[in-house]
PDB file of C-alpha atoms (C1' of nucleotides) in Angstrom:
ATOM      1  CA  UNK A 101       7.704   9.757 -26.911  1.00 45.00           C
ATOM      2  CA  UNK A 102       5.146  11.280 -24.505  1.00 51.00           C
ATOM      3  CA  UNK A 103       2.174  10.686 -27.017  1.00 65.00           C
ATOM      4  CA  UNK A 104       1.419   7.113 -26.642  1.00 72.00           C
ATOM      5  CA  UNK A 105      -1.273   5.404 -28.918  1.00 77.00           C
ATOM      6  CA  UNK A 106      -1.395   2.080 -27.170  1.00 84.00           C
ATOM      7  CA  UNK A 107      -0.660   0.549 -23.107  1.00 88.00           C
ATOM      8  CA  UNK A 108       2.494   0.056 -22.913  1.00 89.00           C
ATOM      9  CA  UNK A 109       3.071  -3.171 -20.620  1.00 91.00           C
ATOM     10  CA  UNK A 110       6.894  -4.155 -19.845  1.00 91.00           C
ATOM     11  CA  UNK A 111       9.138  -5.523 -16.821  1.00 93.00           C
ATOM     12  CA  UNK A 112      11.320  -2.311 -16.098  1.00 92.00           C
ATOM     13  CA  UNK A 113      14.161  -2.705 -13.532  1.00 91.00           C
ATOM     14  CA  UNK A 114      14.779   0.859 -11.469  1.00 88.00           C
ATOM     15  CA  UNK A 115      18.270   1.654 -10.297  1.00 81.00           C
ATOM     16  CA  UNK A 116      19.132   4.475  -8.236  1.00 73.00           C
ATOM     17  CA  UNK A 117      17.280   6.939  -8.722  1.00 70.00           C
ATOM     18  CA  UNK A 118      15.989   9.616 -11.328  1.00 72.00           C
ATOM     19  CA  UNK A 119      14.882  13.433 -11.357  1.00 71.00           C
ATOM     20  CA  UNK A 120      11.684  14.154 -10.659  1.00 81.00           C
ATOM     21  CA  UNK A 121       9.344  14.280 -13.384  1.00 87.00           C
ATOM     22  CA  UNK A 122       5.674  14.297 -14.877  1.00 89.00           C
ATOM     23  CA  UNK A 123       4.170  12.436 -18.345  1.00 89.00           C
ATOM     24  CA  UNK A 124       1.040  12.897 -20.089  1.00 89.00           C
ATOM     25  CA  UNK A 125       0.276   9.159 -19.814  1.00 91.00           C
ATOM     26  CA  UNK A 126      -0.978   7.352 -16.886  1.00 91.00           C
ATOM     27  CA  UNK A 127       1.423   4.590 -15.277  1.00 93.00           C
ATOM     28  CA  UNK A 128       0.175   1.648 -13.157  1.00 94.00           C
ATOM     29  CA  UNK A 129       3.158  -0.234 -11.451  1.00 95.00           C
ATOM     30  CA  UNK A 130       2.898  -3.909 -10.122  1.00 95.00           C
ATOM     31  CA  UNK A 131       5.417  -5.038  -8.025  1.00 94.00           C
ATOM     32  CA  UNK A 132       7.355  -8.256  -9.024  1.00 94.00           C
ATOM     33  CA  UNK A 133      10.625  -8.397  -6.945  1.00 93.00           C
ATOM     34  CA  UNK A 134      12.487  -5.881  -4.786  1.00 91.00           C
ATOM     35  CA  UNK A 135      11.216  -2.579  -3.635  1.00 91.00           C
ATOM     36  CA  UNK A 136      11.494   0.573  -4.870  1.00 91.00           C
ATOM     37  CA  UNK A 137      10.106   4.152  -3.406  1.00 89.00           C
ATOM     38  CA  UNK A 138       7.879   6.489  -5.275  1.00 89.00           C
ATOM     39  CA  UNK A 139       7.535  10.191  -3.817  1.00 87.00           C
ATOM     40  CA  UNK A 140       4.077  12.425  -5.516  1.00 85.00           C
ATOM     41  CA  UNK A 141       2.622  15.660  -3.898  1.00 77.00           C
ATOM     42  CA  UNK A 142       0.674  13.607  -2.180  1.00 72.00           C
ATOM     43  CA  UNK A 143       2.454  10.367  -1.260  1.00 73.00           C
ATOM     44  CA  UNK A 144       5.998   9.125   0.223  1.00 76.00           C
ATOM     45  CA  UNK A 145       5.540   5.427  -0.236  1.00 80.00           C
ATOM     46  CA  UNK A 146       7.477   2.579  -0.388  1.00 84.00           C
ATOM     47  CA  UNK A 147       6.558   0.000  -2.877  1.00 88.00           C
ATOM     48  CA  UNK A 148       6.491  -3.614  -2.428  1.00 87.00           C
ATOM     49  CA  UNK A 149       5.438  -7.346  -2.974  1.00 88.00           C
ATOM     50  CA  UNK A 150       2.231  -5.937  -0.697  1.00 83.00           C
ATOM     51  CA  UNK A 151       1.529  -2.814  -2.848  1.00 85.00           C
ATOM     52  CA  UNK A 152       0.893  -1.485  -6.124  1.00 90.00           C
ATOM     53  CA  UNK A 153       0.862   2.205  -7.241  1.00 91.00           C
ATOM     54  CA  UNK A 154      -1.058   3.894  -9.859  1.00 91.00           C
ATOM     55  CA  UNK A 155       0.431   7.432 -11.122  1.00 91.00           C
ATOM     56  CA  UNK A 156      -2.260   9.654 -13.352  1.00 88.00           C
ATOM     57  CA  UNK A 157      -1.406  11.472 -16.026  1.00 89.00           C
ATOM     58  CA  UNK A 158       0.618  15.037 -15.442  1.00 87.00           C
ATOM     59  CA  UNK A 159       1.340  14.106 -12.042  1.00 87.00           C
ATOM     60  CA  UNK A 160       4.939  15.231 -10.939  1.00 88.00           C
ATOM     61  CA  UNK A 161       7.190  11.922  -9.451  1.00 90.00           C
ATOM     62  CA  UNK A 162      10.493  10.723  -8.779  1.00 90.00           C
ATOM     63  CA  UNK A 163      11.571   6.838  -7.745  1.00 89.00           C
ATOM     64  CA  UNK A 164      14.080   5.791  -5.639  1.00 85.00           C
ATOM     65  CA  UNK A 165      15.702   2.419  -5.050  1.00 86.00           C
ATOM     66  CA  UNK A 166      17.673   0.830  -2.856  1.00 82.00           C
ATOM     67  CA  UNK A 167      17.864  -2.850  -3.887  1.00 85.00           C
ATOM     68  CA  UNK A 168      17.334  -5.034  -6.505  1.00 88.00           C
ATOM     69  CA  UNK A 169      14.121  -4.980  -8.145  1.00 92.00           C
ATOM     70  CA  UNK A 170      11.665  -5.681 -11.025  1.00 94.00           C
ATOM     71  CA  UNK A 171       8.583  -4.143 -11.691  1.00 95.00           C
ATOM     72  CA  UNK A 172       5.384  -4.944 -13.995  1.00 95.00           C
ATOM     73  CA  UNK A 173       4.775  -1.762 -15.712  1.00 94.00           C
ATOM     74  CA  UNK A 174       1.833  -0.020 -17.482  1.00 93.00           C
ATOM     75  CA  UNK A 175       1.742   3.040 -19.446  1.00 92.00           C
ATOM     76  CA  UNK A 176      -1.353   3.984 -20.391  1.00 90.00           C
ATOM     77  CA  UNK A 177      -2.635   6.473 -22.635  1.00 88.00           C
ATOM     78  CA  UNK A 178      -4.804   9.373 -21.424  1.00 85.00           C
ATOM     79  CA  UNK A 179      -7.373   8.546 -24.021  1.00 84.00           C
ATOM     80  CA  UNK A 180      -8.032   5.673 -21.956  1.00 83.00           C
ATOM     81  CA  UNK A 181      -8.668   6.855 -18.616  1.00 81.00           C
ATOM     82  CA  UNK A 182     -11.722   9.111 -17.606  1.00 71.00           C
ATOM     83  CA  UNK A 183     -10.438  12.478 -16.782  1.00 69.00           C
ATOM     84  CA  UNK A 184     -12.807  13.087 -14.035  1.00 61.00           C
ATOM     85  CA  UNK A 185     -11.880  10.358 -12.029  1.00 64.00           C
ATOM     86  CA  UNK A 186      -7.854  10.280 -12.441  1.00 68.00           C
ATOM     87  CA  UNK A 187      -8.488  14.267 -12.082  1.00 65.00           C
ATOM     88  CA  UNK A 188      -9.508  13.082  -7.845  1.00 61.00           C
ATOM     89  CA  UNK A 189      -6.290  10.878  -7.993  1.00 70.00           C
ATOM     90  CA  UNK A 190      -4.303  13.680  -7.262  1.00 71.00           C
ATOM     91  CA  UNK A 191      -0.768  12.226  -5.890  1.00 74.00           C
ATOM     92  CA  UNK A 192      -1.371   8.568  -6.939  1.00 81.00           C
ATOM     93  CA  UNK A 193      -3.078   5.880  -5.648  1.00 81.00           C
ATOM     94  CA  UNK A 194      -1.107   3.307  -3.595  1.00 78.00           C
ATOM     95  CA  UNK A 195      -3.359   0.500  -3.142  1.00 79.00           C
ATOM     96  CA  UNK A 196      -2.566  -3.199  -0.954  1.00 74.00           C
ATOM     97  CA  UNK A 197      -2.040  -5.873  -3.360  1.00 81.00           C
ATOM     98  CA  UNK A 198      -5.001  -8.417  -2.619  1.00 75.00           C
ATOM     99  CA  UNK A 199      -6.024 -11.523  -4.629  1.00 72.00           C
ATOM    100  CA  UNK A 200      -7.703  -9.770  -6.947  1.00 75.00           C
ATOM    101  CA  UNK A 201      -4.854  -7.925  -8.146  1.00 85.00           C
ATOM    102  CA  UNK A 202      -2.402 -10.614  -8.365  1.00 86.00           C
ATOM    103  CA  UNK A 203      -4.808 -12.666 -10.797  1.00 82.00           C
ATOM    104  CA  UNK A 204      -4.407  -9.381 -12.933  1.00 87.00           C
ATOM    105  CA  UNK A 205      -0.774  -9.301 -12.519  1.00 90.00           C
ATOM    106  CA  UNK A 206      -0.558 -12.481 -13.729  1.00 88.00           C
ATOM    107  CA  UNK A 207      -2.774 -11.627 -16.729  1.00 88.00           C
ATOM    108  CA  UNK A 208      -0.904  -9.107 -17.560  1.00 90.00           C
ATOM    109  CA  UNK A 209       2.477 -10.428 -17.558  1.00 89.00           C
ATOM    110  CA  UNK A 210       1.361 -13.125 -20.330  1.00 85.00           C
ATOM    111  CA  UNK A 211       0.669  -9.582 -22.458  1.00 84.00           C
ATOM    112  CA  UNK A 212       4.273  -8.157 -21.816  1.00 84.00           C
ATOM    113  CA  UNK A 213       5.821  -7.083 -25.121  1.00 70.00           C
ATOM    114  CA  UNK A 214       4.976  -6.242 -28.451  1.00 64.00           C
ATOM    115  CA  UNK A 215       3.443  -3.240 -28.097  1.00 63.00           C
ATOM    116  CA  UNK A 216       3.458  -2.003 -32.143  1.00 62.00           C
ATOM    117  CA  UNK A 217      -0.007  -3.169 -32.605  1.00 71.00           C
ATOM    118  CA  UNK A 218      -3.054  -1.880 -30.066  1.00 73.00           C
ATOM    119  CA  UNK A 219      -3.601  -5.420 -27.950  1.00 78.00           C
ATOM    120  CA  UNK A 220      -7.093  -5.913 -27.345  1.00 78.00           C
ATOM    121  CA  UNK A 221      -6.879  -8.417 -24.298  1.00 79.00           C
ATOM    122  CA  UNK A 222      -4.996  -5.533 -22.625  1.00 84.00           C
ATOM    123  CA  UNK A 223      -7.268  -3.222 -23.395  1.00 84.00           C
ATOM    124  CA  UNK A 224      -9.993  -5.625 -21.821  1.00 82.00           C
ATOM    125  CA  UNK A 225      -7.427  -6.322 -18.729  1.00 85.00           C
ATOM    126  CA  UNK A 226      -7.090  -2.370 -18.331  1.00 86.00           C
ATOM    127  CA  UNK A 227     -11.061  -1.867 -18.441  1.00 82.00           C
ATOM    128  CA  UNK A 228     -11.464  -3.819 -15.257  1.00 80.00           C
ATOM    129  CA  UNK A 229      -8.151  -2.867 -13.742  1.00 85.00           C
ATOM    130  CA  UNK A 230      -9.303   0.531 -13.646  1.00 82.00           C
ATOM    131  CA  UNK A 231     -12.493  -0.440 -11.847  1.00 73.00           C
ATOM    132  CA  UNK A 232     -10.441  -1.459  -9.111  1.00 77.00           C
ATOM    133  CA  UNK A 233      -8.737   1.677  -9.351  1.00 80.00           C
ATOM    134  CA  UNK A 234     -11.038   4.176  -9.205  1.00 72.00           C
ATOM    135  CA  UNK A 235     -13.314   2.286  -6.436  1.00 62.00           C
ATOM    136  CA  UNK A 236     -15.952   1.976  -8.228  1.00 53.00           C
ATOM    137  CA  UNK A 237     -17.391  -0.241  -5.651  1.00 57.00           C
ATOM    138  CA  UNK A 238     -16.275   1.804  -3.139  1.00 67.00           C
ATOM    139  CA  UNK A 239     -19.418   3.126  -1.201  1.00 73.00           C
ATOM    140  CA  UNK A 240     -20.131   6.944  -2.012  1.00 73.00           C
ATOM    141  CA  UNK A 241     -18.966   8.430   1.332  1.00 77.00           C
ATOM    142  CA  UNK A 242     -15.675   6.831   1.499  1.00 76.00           C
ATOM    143  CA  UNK A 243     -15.411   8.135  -1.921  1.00 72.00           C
ATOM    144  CA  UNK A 244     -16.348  11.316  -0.584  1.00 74.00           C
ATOM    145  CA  UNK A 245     -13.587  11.474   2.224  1.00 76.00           C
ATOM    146  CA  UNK A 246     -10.798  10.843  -0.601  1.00 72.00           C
ATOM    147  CA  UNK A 247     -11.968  13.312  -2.732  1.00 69.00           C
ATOM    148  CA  UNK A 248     -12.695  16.444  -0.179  1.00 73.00           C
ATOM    149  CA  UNK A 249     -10.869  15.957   2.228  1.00 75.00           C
ATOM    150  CA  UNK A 250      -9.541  19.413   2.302  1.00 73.00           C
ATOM    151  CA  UNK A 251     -12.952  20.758   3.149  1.00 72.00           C
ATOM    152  CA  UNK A 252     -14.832  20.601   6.265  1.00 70.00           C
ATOM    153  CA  UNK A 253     -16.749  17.489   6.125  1.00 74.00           C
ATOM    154  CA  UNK A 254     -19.127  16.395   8.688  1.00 73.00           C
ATOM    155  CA  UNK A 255     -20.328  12.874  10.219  1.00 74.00           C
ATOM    156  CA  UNK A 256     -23.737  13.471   9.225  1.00 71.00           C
ATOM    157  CA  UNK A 257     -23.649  14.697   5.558  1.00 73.00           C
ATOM    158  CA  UNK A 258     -21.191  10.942   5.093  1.00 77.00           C
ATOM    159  CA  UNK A 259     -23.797   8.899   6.858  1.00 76.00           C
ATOM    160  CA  UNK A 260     -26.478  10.740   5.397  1.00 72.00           C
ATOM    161  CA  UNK A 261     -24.690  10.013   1.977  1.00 73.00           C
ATOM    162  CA  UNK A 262     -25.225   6.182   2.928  1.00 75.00           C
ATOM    163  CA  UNK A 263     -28.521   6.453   4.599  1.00 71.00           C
ATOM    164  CA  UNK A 264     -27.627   5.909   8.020  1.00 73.00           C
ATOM    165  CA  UNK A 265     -27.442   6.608  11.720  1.00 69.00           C
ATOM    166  CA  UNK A 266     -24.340   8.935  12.197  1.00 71.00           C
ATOM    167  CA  UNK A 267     -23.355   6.586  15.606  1.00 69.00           C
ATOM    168  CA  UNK A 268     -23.867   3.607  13.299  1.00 72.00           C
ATOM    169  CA  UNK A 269     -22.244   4.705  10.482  1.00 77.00           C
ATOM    170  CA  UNK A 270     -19.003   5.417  12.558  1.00 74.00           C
ATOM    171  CA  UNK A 271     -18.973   1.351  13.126  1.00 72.00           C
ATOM    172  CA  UNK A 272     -19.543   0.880   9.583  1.00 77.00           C
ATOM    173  CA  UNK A 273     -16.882   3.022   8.115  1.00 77.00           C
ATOM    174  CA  UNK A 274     -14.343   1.689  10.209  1.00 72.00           C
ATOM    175  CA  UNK A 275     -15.607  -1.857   9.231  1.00 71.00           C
ATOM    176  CA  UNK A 276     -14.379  -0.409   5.770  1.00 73.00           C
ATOM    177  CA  UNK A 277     -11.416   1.188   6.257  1.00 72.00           C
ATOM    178  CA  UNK A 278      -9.950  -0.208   9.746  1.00 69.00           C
ATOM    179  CA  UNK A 279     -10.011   3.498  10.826  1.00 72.00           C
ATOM    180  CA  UNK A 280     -12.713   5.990  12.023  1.00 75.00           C
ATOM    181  CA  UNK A 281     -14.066   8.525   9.933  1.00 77.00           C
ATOM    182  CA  UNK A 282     -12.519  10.741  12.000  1.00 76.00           C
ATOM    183  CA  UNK A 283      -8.793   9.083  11.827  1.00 75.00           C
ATOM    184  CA  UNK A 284      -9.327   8.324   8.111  1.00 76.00           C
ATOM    185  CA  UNK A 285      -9.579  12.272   7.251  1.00 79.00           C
ATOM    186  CA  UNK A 286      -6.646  12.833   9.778  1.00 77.00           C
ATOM    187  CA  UNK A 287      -4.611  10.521   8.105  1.00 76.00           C
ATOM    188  CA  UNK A 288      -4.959  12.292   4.929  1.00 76.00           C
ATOM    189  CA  UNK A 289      -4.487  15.770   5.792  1.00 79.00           C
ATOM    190  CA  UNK A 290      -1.574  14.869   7.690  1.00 77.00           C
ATOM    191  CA  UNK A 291      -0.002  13.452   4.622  1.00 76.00           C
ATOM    192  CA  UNK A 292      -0.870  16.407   2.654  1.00 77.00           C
ATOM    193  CA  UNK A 293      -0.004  18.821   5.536  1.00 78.00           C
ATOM    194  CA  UNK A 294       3.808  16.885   5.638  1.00 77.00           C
ATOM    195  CA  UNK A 295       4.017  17.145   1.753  1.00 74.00           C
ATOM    196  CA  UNK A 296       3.513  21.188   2.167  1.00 76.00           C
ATOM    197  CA  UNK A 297       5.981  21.401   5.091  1.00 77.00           C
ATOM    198  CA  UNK A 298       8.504  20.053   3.210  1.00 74.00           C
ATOM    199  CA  UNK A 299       8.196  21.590   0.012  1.00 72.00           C
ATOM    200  CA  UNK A 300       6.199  24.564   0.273  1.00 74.00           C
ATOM    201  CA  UNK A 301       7.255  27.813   2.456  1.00 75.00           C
ATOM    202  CA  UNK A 302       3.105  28.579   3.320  1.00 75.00           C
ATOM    203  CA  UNK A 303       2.498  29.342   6.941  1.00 75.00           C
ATOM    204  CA  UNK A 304       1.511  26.720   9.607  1.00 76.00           C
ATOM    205  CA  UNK A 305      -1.730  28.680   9.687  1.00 75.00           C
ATOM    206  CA  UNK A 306      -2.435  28.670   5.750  1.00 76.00           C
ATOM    207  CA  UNK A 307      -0.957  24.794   5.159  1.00 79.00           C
ATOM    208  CA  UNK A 308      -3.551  24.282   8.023  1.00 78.00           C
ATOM    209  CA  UNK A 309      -6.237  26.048   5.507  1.00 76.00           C
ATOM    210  CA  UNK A 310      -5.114  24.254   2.476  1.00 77.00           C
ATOM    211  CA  UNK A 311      -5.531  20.614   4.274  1.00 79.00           C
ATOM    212  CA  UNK A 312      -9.382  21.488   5.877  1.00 76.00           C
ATOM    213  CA  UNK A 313      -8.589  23.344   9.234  1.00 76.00           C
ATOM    214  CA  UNK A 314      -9.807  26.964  10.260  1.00 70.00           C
ATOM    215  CA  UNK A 315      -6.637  26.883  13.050  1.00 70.00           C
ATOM    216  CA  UNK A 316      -3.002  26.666  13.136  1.00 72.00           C
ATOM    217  CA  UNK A 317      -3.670  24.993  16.092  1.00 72.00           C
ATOM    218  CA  UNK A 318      -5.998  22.066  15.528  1.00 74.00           C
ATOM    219  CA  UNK A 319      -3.132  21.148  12.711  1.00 77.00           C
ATOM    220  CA  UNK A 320      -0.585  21.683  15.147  1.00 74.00           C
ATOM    221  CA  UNK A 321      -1.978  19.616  18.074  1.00 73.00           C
ATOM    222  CA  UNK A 322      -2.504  16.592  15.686  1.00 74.00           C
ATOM    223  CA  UNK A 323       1.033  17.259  14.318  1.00 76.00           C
ATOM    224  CA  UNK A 324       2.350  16.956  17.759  1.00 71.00           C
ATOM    225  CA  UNK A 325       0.392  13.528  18.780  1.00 70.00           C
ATOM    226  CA  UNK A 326       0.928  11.808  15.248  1.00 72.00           C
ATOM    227  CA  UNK A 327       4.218  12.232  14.415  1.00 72.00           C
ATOM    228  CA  UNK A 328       5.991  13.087  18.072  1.00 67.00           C
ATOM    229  CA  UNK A 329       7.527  16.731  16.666  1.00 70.00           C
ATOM    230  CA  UNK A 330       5.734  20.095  16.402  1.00 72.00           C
ATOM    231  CA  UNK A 331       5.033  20.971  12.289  1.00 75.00           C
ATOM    232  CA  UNK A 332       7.960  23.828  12.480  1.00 74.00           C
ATOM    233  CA  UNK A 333      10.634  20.925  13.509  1.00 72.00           C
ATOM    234  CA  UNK A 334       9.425  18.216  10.978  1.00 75.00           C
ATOM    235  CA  UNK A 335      10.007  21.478   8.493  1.00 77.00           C
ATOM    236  CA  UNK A 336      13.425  21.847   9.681  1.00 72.00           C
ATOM    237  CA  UNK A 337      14.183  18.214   9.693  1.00 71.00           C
ATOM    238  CA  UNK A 338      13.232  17.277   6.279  1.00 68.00           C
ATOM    239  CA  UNK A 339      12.906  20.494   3.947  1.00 62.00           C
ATOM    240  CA  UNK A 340      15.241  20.541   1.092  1.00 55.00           C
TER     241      UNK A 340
ATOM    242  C1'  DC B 139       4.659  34.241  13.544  1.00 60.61           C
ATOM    243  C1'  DA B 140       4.626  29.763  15.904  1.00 60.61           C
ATOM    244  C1'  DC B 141       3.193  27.557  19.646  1.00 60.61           C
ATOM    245  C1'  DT B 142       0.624  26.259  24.140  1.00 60.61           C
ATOM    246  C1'  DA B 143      -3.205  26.019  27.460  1.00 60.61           C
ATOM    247  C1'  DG B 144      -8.060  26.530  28.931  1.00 60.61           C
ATOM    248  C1'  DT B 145     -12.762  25.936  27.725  1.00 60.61           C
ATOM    249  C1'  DA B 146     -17.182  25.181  25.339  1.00 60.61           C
ATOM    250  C1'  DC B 147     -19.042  22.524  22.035  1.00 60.61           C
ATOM    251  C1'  DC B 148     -19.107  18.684  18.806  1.00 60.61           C
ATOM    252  C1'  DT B 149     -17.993  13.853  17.369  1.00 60.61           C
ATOM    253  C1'  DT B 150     -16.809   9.156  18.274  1.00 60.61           C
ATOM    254  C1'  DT B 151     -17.157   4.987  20.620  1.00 60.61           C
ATOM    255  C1'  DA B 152     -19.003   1.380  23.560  1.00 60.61           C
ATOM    256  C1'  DC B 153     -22.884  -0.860  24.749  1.00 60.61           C
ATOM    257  C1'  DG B 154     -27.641  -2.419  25.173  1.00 60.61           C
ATOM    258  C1'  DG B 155     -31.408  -3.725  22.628  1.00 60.61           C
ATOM    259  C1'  DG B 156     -35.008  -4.172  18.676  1.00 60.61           C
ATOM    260  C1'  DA B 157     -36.138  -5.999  13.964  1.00 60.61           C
ATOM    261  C1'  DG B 158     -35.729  -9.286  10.310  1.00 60.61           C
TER     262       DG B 158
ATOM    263  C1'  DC C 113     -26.592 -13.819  13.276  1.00 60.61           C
ATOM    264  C1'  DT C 114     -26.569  -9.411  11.038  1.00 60.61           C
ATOM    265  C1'  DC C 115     -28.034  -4.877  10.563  1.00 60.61           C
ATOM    266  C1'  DC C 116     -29.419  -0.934  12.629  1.00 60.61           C
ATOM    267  C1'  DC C 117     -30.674   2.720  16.275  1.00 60.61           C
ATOM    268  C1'  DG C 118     -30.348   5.489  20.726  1.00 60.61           C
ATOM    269  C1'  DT C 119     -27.814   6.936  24.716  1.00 60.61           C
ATOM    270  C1'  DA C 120     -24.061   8.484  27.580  1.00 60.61           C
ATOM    271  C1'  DA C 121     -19.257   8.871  28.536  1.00 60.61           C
ATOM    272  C1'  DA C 122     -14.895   9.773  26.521  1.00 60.61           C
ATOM    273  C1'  DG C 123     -12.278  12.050  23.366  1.00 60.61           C
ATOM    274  C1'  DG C 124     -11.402  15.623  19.784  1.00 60.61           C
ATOM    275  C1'  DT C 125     -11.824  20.315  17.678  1.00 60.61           C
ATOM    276  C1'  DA C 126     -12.255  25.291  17.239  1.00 60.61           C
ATOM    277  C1'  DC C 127     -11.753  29.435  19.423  1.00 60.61           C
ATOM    278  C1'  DT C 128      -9.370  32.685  22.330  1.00 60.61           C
ATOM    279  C1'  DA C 129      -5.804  34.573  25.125  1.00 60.61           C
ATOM    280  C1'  DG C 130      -1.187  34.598  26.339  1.00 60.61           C
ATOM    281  C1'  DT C 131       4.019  33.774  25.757  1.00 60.61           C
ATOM    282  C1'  DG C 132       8.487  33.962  23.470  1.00 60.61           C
TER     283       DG C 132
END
DNA sequence: CACTAGTACCTTTACGGGAG
DNA sequence: CTCCCGTAAAGGTACTAGTG
């Protein structure tokens, strides 16, 4: 069942929820009614009209729900998708639904079904579906960020990445991204630092290490102003 | 071990201004 | 008008010492 030959595009409706889990096929999910919430390594996220997610291949998942819903669903094979690009989309992608992806949505759902025979207009919708999803006109540097942001990364090896003036380039990346280079790397270790918390017993110090920080401290001081508790108390709230 | 506070150093941001 | 640069003040980070 795991070996799929062809995408796989369907409305699935998800109730409840289900045990966490991990397939060798990619799965793109496009919202069409209701909400549902999709937890990764990486990502908590709650999915709706506004969002779509994209899960690569072998990455571990479970869904909740809540409500009603109704989701446009892709499976696609690994064969399909580059491994060194889905092998940076460690934890998923969740990614705002704009314009362009509700003209695909629409695309797609006149390809729902019959899924014996490979479908070549899928196959042609997929090719530039995945363009969208692996940035690829995303500039370099913010492609940078997403990919190693674990590491210490400074201002100017990203501006000098786009050719410019690290002051400058601080206007332009938040042009971008609506956040600061600075914020923008925050904002992903935190997530990555909250994932580790919860399901990980590793020192404050060494989740600190894992996310791009020499100190316990500089982790704990942003824990502290971004989400109101210390890192040991959002532990104890929400470890399993 | 986890956390806080003080401090030196680094980065970001706001702003003025030049070039095309 | 847009793109870009330089400067200075404000803010953030890493390091260290100290506490429970």
């Amino acid at each position: 069942m795991d070996e799929l030959r062809n995408i796989l595009c369907e409305r699935r409706i998800y109730t409840n929820s289900c045990l966490s889990h991990a397939h060798s096929f990619g799965q793109l999910l496009l919202p069409l009614q209701g909400t549902l919430f999709i937890e990764t390594n990486l990502h908590r996220v709650r999915l709706d009209n506004k969002h779509l997610f994209f899960l690569p291949p072998g990455d571990n998942h479970t869904f909740y729900s809540k409500d009603k819903n109704e989701f446009l669903v892709l499976d696609i094979p690994a064969s399909l998708l580059p491994e060194q690009n889905y092998k940076n989309m460690d934890g998923g992608v969740y990614l705002p639904l704009d314009q362009r992806w509700e003209s695909l949505r629409f695309l797609f759902l006149s390809e729902t079904g019959a899924h014996s025979k490979p479908n070549p207009s899928l196959h042609d919708l997929f090719r530039y579906a995945s363009r969208l999803l692996y940035n690829f006109d995303q500039p370099v540097s913010i492609q940078y960020v997403q990919n190693h942001y674990q590491e210490k990364i400074s201002l100017e090896y990203l501006a000098a990445l786009e050719h410019y003036n690290p002051s400058y380039y601080c206007q332009w990346f938040q042009k971008k991204t609506g956040l600061s280079p600075l914020a923008f790397i925050q904002k992903l270790r935190l997530e990555k630092a909250k994932y580790l918390l919860i399901n990980t017993d590793f020192s404050l110090l060494r989740i600190a290490q894992e996310v791009g920080y020499e100190q316990q401290s500089s982790l704990a001081r942003l824990f502290r102003q971004k989400e109101g508790m210390s890192a040991s108390d959002y532990r104890k709230a929400f470890q399993r």
